[in-house]
Coordinates of C-alpha atoms in Angstrom, one line a residue:
X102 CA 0.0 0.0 0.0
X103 CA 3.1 2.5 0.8
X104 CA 4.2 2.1 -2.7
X105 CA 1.3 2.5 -4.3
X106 CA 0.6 5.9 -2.6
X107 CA 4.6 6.6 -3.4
X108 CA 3.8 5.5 -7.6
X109 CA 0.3 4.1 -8.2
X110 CA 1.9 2.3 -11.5
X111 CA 3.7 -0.1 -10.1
X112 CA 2.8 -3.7 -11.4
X113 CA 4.6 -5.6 -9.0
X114 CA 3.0 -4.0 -5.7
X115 CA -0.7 -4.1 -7.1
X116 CA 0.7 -8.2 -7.8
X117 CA 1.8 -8.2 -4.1
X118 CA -1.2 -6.3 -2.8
X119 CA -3.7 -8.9 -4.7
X120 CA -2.0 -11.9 -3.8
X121 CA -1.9 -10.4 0.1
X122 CA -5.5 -9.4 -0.2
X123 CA -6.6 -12.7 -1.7
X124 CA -4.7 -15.5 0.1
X125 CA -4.8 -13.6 3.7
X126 CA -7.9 -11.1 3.5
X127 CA -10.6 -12.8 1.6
X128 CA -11.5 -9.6 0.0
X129 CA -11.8 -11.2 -3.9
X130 CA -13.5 -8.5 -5.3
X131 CA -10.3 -6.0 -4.0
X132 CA -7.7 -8.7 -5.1
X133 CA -9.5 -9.1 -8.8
X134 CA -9.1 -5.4 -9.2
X135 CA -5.2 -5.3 -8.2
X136 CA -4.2 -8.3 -10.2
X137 CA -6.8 -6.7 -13.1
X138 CA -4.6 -3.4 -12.7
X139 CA -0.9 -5.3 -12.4
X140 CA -2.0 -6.7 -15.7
X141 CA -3.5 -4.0 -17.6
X142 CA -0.2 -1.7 -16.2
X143 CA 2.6 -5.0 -17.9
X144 CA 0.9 -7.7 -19.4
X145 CA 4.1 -9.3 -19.3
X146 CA 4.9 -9.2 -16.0
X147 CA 4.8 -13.4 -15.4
X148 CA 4.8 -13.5 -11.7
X149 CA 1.1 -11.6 -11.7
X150 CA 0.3 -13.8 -14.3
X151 CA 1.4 -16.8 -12.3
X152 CA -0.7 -15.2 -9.3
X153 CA -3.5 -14.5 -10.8
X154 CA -3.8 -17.9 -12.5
X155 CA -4.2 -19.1 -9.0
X156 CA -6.7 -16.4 -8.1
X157 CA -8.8 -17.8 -11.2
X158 CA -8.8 -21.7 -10.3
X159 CA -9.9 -20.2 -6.5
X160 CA -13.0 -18.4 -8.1
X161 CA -13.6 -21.5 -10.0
X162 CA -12.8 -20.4 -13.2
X163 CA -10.2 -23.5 -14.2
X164 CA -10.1 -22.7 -17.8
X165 CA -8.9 -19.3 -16.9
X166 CA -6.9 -20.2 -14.4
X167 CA -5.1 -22.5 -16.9
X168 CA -4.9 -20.4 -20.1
X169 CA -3.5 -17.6 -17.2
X170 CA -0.3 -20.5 -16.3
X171 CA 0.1 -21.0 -19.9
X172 CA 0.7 -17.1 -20.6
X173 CA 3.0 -16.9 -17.6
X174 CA 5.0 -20.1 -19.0
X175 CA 5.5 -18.2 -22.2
X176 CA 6.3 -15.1 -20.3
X177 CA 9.2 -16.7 -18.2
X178 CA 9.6 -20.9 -19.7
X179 CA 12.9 -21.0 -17.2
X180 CA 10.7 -20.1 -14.1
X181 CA 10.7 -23.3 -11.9
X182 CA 7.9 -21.7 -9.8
X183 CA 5.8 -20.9 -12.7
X184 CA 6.2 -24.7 -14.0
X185 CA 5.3 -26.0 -10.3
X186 CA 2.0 -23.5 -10.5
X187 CA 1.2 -25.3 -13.9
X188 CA 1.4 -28.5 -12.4
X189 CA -0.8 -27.8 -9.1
X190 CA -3.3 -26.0 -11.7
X191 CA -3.9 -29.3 -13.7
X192 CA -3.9 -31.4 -10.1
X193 CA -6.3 -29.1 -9.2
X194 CA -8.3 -29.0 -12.3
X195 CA -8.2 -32.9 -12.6
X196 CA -6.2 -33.0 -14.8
X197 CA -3.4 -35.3 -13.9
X198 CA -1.2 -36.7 -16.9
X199 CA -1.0 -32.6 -17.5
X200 CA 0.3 -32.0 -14.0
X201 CA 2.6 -34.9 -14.1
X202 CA 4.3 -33.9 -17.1
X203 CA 4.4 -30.0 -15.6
X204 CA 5.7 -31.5 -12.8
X205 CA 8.7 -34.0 -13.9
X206 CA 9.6 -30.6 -16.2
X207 CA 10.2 -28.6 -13.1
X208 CA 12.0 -31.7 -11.2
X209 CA 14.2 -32.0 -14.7
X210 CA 14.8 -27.8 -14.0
X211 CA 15.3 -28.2 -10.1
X212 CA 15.9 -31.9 -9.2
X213 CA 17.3 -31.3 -5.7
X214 CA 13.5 -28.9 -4.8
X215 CA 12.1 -30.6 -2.1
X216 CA 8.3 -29.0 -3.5
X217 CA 8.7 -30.7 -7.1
X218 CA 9.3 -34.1 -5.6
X219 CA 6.4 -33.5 -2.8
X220 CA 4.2 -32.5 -5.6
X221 CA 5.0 -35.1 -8.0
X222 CA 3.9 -37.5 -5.5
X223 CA 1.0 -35.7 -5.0
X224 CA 0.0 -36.0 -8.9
X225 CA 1.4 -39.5 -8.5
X226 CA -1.1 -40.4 -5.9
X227 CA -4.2 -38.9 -7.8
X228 CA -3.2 -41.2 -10.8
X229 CA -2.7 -44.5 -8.8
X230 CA 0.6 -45.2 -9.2
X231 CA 1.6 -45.5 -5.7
X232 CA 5.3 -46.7 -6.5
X233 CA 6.0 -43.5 -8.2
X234 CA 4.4 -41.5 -5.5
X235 CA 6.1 -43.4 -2.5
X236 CA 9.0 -42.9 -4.1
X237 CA 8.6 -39.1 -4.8
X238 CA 7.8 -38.7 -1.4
X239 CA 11.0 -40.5 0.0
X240 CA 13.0 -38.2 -2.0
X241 CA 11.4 -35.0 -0.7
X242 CA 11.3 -36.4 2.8
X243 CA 15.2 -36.5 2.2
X244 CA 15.6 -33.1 1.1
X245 CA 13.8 -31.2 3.5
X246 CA 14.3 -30.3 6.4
X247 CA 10.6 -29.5 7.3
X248 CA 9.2 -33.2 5.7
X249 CA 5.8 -33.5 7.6
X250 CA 3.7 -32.6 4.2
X251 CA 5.9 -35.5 2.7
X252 CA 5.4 -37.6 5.4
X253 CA 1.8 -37.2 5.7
X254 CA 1.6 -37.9 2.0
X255 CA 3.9 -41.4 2.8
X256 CA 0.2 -41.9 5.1
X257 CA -2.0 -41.5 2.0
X258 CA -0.1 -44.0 0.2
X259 CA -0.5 -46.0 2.8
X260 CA -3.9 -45.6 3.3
X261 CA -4.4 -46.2 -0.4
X262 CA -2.6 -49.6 -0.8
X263 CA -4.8 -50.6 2.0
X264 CA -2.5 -50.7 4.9
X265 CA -4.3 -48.7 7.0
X266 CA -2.1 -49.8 10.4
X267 CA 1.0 -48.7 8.8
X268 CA -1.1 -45.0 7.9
X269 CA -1.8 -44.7 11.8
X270 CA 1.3 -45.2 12.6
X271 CA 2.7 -42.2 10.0
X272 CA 0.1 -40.2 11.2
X273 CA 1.2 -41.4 15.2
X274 CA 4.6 -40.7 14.2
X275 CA 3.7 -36.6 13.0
X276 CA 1.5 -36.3 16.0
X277 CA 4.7 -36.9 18.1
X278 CA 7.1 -34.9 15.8
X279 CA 4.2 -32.1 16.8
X280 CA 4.1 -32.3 19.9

């Protein structure tokens, strides 16, 4: 908000002050008009692009949302981030051979993010292949240094193979991590 009183044509602080005002504030009507105005001031600003492709798939506009990842991939095709955002957008939109290959083209451009390989077993997970997720997880769980997403997703593995025993006990095991 203090730049935008300082220079109210600054793309990257109405991108800021949507994403804040969207993911913290609720106010969707106020973020839609900052990411509207980051666009209309630099349409090629990727990273409001990237945003606001979010923003769209939240409002349940996937088609949006996706055409909105695509234009930031073209924007910036080296951006990691913006590849990962691809990849959740066709999880999220069901879309899961999309977000697997997304996904496996951000792990090719950062193989050692803990995020790609936590996501990839994610997508893995939607599409059944439980080997592939398992091992997706493993490798994130050994890359970070936070692993309780990966480590919960080990549990939904778990739980899908059927072992629910061996799902308590990864869930028992984060409980006590917790606490």
């Amino acid at each position: 908000q203090r730049a935008l009183a300082l220079d109210e044509t600054l793309a990257e602080a109405h991108t800021s002050l949507a994403w804040v005002t969207f993911i913290y504030d609720w106010d969707w009507p106020l973020a839609a008009r900052h990411f509207r105005r980051s666009i209309e001031l630099n349409p090629r600003y990727s990273v409001a692009r990237q945003w606001h492709s979010w923003f769209q798939v939240a409002m349940g506009h996937p088609e949006l949302a996706l055409a909105e990842g695509r234009h930031a991939i073209a924007l910036d095709p080296a951006s990691v981030s913006i590849r990962r955002s691809m990849g959740w957008l066709h999880y999220y939109t069901r879309q899961p051979e999309q977000a697997l290959e997304q996904l496996r083209r951000a792990l090719a451009m950062n193989p050692t993010s803990e995020e790609n390989h936590r996501l990839l077993g994610v997508a893995y997970t939607q599409v059944g292949q439980l080997d592939e997720a398992a091992a997706a997880f493993r490798e994130a769980i050994s890359l970070s240094e936070s692993p309780a997403l990966a480590i919960a997703g080990l549990g939904v593995v778990a739980a899908a193979r059927g072992r629910p025993d061996e799902a308590r006990a990864i869930l028992g095991g984060l409980e006590a991590r917790h606490r």
